[in-house]
Short mmCIF file of C-alpha atoms in Angstrom, two decimals:
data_model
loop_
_atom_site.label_atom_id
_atom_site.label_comp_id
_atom_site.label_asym_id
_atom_site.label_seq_id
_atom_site.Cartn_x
_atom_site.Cartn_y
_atom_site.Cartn_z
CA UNK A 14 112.70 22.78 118.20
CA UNK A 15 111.95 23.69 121.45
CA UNK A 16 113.83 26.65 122.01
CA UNK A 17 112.55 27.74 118.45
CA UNK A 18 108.74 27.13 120.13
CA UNK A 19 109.84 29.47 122.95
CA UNK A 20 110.54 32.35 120.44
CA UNK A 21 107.71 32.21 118.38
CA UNK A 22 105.35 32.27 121.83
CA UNK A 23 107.65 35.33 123.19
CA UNK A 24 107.13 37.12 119.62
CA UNK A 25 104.42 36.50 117.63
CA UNK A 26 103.19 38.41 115.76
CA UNK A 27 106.47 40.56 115.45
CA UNK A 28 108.58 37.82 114.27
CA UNK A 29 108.66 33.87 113.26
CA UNK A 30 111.61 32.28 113.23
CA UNK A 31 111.91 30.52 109.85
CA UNK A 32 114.00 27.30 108.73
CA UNK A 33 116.06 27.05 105.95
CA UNK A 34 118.81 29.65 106.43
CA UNK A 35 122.64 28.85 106.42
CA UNK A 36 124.77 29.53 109.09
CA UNK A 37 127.84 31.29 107.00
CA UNK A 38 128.11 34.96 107.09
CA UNK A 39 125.75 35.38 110.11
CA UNK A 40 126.86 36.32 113.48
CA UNK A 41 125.47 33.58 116.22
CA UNK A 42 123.14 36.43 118.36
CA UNK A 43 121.97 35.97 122.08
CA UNK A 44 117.99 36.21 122.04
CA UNK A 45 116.64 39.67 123.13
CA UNK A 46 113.43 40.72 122.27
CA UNK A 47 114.19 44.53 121.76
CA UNK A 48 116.34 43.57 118.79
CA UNK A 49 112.92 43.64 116.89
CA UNK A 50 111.65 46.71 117.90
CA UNK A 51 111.59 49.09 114.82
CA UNK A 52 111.42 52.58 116.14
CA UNK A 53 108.82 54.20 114.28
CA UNK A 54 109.18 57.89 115.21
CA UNK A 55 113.06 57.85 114.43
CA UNK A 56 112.11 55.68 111.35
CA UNK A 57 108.84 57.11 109.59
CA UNK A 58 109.96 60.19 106.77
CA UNK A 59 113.64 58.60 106.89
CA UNK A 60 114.55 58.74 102.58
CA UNK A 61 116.12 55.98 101.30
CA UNK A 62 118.98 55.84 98.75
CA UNK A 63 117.65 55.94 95.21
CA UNK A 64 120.90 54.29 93.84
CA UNK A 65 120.40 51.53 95.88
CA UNK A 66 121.76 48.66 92.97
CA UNK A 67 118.87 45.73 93.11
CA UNK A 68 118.71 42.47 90.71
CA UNK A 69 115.52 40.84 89.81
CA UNK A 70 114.87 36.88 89.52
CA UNK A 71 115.58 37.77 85.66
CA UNK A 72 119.03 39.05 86.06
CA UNK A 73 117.78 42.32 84.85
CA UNK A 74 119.82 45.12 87.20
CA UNK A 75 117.93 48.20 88.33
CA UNK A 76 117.81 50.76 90.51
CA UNK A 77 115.48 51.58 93.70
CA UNK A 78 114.54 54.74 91.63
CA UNK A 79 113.20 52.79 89.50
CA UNK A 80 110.49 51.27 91.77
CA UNK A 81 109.76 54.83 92.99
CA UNK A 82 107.22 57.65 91.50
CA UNK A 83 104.27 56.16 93.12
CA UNK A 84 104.03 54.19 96.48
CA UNK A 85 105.99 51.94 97.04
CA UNK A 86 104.56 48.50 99.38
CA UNK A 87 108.89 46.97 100.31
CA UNK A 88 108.76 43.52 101.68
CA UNK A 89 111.67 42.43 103.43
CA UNK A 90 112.39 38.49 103.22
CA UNK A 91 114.78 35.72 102.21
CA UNK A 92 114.16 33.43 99.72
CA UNK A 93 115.70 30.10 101.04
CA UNK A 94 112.56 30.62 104.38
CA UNK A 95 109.84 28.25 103.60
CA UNK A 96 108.17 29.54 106.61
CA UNK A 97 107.26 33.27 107.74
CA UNK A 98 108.83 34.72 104.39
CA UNK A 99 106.92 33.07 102.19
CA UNK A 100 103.66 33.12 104.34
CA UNK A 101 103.43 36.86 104.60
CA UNK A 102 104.61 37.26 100.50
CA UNK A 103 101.71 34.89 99.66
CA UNK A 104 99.27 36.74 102.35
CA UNK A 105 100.53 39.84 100.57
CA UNK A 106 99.28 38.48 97.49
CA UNK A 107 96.06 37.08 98.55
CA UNK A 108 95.16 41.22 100.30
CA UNK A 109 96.28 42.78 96.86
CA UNK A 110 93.66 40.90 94.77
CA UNK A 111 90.97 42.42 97.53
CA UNK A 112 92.23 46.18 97.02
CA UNK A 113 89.62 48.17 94.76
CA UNK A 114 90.86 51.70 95.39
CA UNK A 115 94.06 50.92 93.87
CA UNK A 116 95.28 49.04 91.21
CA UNK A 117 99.34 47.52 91.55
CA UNK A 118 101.38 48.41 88.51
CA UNK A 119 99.34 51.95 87.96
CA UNK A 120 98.57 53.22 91.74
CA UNK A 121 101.43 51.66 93.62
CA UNK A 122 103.93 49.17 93.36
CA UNK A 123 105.43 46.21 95.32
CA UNK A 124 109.49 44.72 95.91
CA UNK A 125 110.13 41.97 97.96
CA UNK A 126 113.95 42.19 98.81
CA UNK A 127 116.07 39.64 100.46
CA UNK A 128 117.90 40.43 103.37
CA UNK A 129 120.18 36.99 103.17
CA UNK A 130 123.55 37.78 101.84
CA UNK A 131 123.60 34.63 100.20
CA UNK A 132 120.57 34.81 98.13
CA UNK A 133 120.72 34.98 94.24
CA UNK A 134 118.57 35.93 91.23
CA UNK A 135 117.77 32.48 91.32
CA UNK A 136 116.84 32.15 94.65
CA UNK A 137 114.80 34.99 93.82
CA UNK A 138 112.88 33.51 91.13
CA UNK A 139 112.20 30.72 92.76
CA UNK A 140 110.67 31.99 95.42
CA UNK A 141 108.38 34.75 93.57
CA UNK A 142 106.90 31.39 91.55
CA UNK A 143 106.18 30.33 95.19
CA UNK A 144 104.71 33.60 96.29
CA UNK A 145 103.22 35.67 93.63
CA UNK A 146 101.16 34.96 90.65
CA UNK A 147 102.09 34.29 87.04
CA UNK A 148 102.11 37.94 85.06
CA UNK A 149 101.49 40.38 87.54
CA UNK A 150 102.46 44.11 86.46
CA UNK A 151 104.08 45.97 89.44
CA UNK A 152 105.88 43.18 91.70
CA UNK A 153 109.36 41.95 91.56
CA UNK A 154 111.40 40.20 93.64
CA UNK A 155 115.23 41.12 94.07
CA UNK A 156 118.11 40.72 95.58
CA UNK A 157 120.64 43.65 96.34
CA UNK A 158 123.67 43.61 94.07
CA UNK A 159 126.15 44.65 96.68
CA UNK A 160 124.87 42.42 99.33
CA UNK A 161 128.13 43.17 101.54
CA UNK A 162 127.17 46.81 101.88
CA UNK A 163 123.80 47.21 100.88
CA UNK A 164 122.47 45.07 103.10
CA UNK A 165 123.19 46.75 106.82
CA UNK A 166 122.89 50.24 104.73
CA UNK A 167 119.07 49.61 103.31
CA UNK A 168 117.88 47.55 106.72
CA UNK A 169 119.31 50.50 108.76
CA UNK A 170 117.92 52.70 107.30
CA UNK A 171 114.91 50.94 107.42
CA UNK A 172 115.09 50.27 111.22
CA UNK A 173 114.73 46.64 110.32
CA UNK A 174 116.76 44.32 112.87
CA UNK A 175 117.35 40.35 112.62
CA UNK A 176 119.50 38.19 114.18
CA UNK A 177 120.82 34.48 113.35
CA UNK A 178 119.48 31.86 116.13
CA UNK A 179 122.42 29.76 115.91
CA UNK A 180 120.76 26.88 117.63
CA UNK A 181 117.54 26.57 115.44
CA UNK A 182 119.43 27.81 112.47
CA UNK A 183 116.98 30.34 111.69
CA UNK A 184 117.01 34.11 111.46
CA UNK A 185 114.73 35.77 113.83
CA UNK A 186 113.29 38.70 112.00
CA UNK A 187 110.18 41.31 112.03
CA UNK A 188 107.46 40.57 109.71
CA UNK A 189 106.56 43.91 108.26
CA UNK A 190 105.07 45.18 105.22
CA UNK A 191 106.78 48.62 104.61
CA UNK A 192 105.29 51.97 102.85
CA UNK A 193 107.37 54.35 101.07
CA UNK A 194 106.27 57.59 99.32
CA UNK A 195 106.51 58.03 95.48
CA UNK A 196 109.84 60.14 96.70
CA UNK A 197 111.13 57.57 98.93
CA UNK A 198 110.65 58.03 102.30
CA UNK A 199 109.15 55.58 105.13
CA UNK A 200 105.58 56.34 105.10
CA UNK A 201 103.93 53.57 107.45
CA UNK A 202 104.46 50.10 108.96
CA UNK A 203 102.40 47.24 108.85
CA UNK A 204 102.64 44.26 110.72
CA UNK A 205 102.01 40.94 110.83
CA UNK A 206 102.02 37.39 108.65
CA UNK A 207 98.30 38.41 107.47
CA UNK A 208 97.22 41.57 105.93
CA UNK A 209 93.77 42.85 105.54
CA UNK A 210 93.23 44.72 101.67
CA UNK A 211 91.65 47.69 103.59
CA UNK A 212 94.15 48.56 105.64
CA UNK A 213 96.83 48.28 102.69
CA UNK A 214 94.53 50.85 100.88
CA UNK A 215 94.91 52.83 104.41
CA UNK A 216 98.75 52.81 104.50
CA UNK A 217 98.99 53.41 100.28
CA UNK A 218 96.46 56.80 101.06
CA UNK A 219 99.21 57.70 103.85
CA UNK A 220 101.71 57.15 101.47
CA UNK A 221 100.43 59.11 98.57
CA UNK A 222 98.71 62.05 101.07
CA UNK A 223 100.29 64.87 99.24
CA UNK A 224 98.81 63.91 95.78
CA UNK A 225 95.51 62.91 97.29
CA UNK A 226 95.27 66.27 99.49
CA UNK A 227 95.43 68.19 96.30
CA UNK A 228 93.21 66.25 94.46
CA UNK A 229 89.21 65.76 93.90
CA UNK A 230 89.62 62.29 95.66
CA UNK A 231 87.14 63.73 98.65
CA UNK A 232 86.29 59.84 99.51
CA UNK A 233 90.53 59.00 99.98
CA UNK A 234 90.55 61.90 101.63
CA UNK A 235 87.52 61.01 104.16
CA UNK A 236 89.14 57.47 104.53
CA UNK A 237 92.48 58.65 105.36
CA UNK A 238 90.41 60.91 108.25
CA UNK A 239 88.45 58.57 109.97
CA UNK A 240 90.93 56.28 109.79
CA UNK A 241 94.54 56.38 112.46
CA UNK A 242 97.52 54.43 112.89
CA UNK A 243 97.45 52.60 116.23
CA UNK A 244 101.72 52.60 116.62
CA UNK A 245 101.09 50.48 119.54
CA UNK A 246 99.45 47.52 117.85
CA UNK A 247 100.70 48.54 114.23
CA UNK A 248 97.50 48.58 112.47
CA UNK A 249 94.62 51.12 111.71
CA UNK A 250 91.84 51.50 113.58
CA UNK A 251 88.66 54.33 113.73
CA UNK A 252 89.50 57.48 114.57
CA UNK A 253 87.12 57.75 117.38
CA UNK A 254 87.94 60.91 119.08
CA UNK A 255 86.98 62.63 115.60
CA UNK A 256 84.17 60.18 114.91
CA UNK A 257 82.51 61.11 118.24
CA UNK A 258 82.98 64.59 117.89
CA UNK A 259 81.64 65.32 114.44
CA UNK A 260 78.94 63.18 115.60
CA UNK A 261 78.23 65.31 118.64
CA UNK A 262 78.87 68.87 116.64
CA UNK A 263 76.53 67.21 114.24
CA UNK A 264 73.91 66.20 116.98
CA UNK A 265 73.87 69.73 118.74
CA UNK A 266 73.78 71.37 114.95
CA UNK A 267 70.47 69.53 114.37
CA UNK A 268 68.86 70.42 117.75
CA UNK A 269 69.49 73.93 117.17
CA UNK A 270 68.48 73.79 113.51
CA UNK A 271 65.45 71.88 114.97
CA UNK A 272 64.78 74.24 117.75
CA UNK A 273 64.98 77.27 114.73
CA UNK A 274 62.13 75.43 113.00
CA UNK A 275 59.93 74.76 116.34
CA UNK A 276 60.59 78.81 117.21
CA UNK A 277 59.11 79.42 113.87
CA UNK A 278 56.05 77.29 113.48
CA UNK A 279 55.14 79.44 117.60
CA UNK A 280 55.49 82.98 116.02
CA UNK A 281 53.76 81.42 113.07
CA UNK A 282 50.77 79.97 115.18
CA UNK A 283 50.92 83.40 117.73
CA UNK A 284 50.92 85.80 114.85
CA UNK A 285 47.87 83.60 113.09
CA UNK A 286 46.16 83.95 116.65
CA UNK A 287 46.37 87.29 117.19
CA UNK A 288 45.19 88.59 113.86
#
């Protein structure tokens, strides 16, 4: 418990160890904090593998594809975590209900895959009743159906590392909501265990740019320009350097327009004078 104190201090709010993990098919790691670094600019517009087999707490089988055709909002967990995991699938919840640009199901949709080998449709279903609310359109929870390959193939391509703490028995992972375009491709990163509905709305505009760019949707298109990633703190923040100078083009624009009408109203007043 100690040693699993020390890690959370060292990497909050990149990563919580969580409890509930077994040991078998997970390689014992030394503790290095770069491990969960994702690399953003070798990451962000990297495609991933339509194909990619997935199974749902139903049983049903489906494909990646499937999920694609609008954003896509990919959470990363494992379903046997009764910590982190289910924290940041429940906070994920909780932000959805306070997005009003976009609706889940018809804007954008949401997976929550498991990254444990040894997790099951049932696992799976399990932990969506924990997470995610009764009849929601637009969110499943899966599990990959070739967890031997599919695994290391989606969460490298994904830039997503984890390791096994062998002495808390607990994988050490990033906790990271991830935005793909409705083609496929890594769009933004978000992280943290909490997750504020506006900046979701932020990352789903990035996501969707293309379609909103050639679109009437002047307000997404306003948001999505005020608005930058910070890559250093992984969230969004004003963009002030534009915000600062549209307000100073817009400040010497109204002393000249200002100084037009004051020019004016002299000739007016001279010419009035002098006849």
């Amino acid at each position: 418990m100690l040693r699993l104190m020390a890690l959370v201090a060292l990497l909050a709010p990149l990563a919580l160890p969580v409890q509930g993990a077994p040991a078998a098919k997970s390689t014992p790691s030394a503790f290095d904090p770069k491990v969960l670094q994702i690399d953003e600019m070798r990451h962000l517009g990297t495609p991933l593998d339509a194909s990619l087999p997935l199974i749902d707490g139903t049983g049903r089988g489906f494909t990646l594809g499937e999920m694609l055709g609008k954003p896509l909002v990919l959470v990363l967990s494992y379903y046997r975590c009764d910590g982190s995991c289910t924290v940041i699938n429940q906070q994920v919840a909780e932000a959805v209900m306070g997005v009003r640009r976009f609706e889940l199901g018809r804007d954008y949709r949401l997976l929550t895959v498991s990254f444990d080998r040894q997790d099951t449709p049932q696992t799976a279903l399990a932990f969506a009743g924990r997470t995610a609310p009764a009849g929601w359109e637009g969110w499943r929870h899966a599990v990959l159906a070739q967890p031997e390959g599919g695994v290391p193939a989606l969460t490298a391509a994904l830039g997503f590392r984890y390791f096994w703490s062998q002495p808390d028995q607990a994988f050490v992972h990033p906790n990271v909501l991830i935005f793909l375009t409705p083609e496929g491709r890594v769009a933004r990163y978000l992280y943290g265990t909490a997750f504020d509905p506006r900046s979701i709305e932020l990352a789903l505009i990035d996501a969707d740019w293309g379609r909103i760019a050639n679109s009437a949707s002047i307000i997404d298109m306003m948001t999505g320009v005020c608005f930058s990633y910070n890559y250093l703190e992984g969230k969004y923040q004003p963009n002030y350097p534009l915000l600062i100078g549209t307000g100073s083009l817009l400040f010497g624009v109204s002393l000249m327009l200002l100084g037009a009408v004051m020019y004016r109203k002299k000739l007016g007043r001279i010419k009035h004078a002098t006849a």
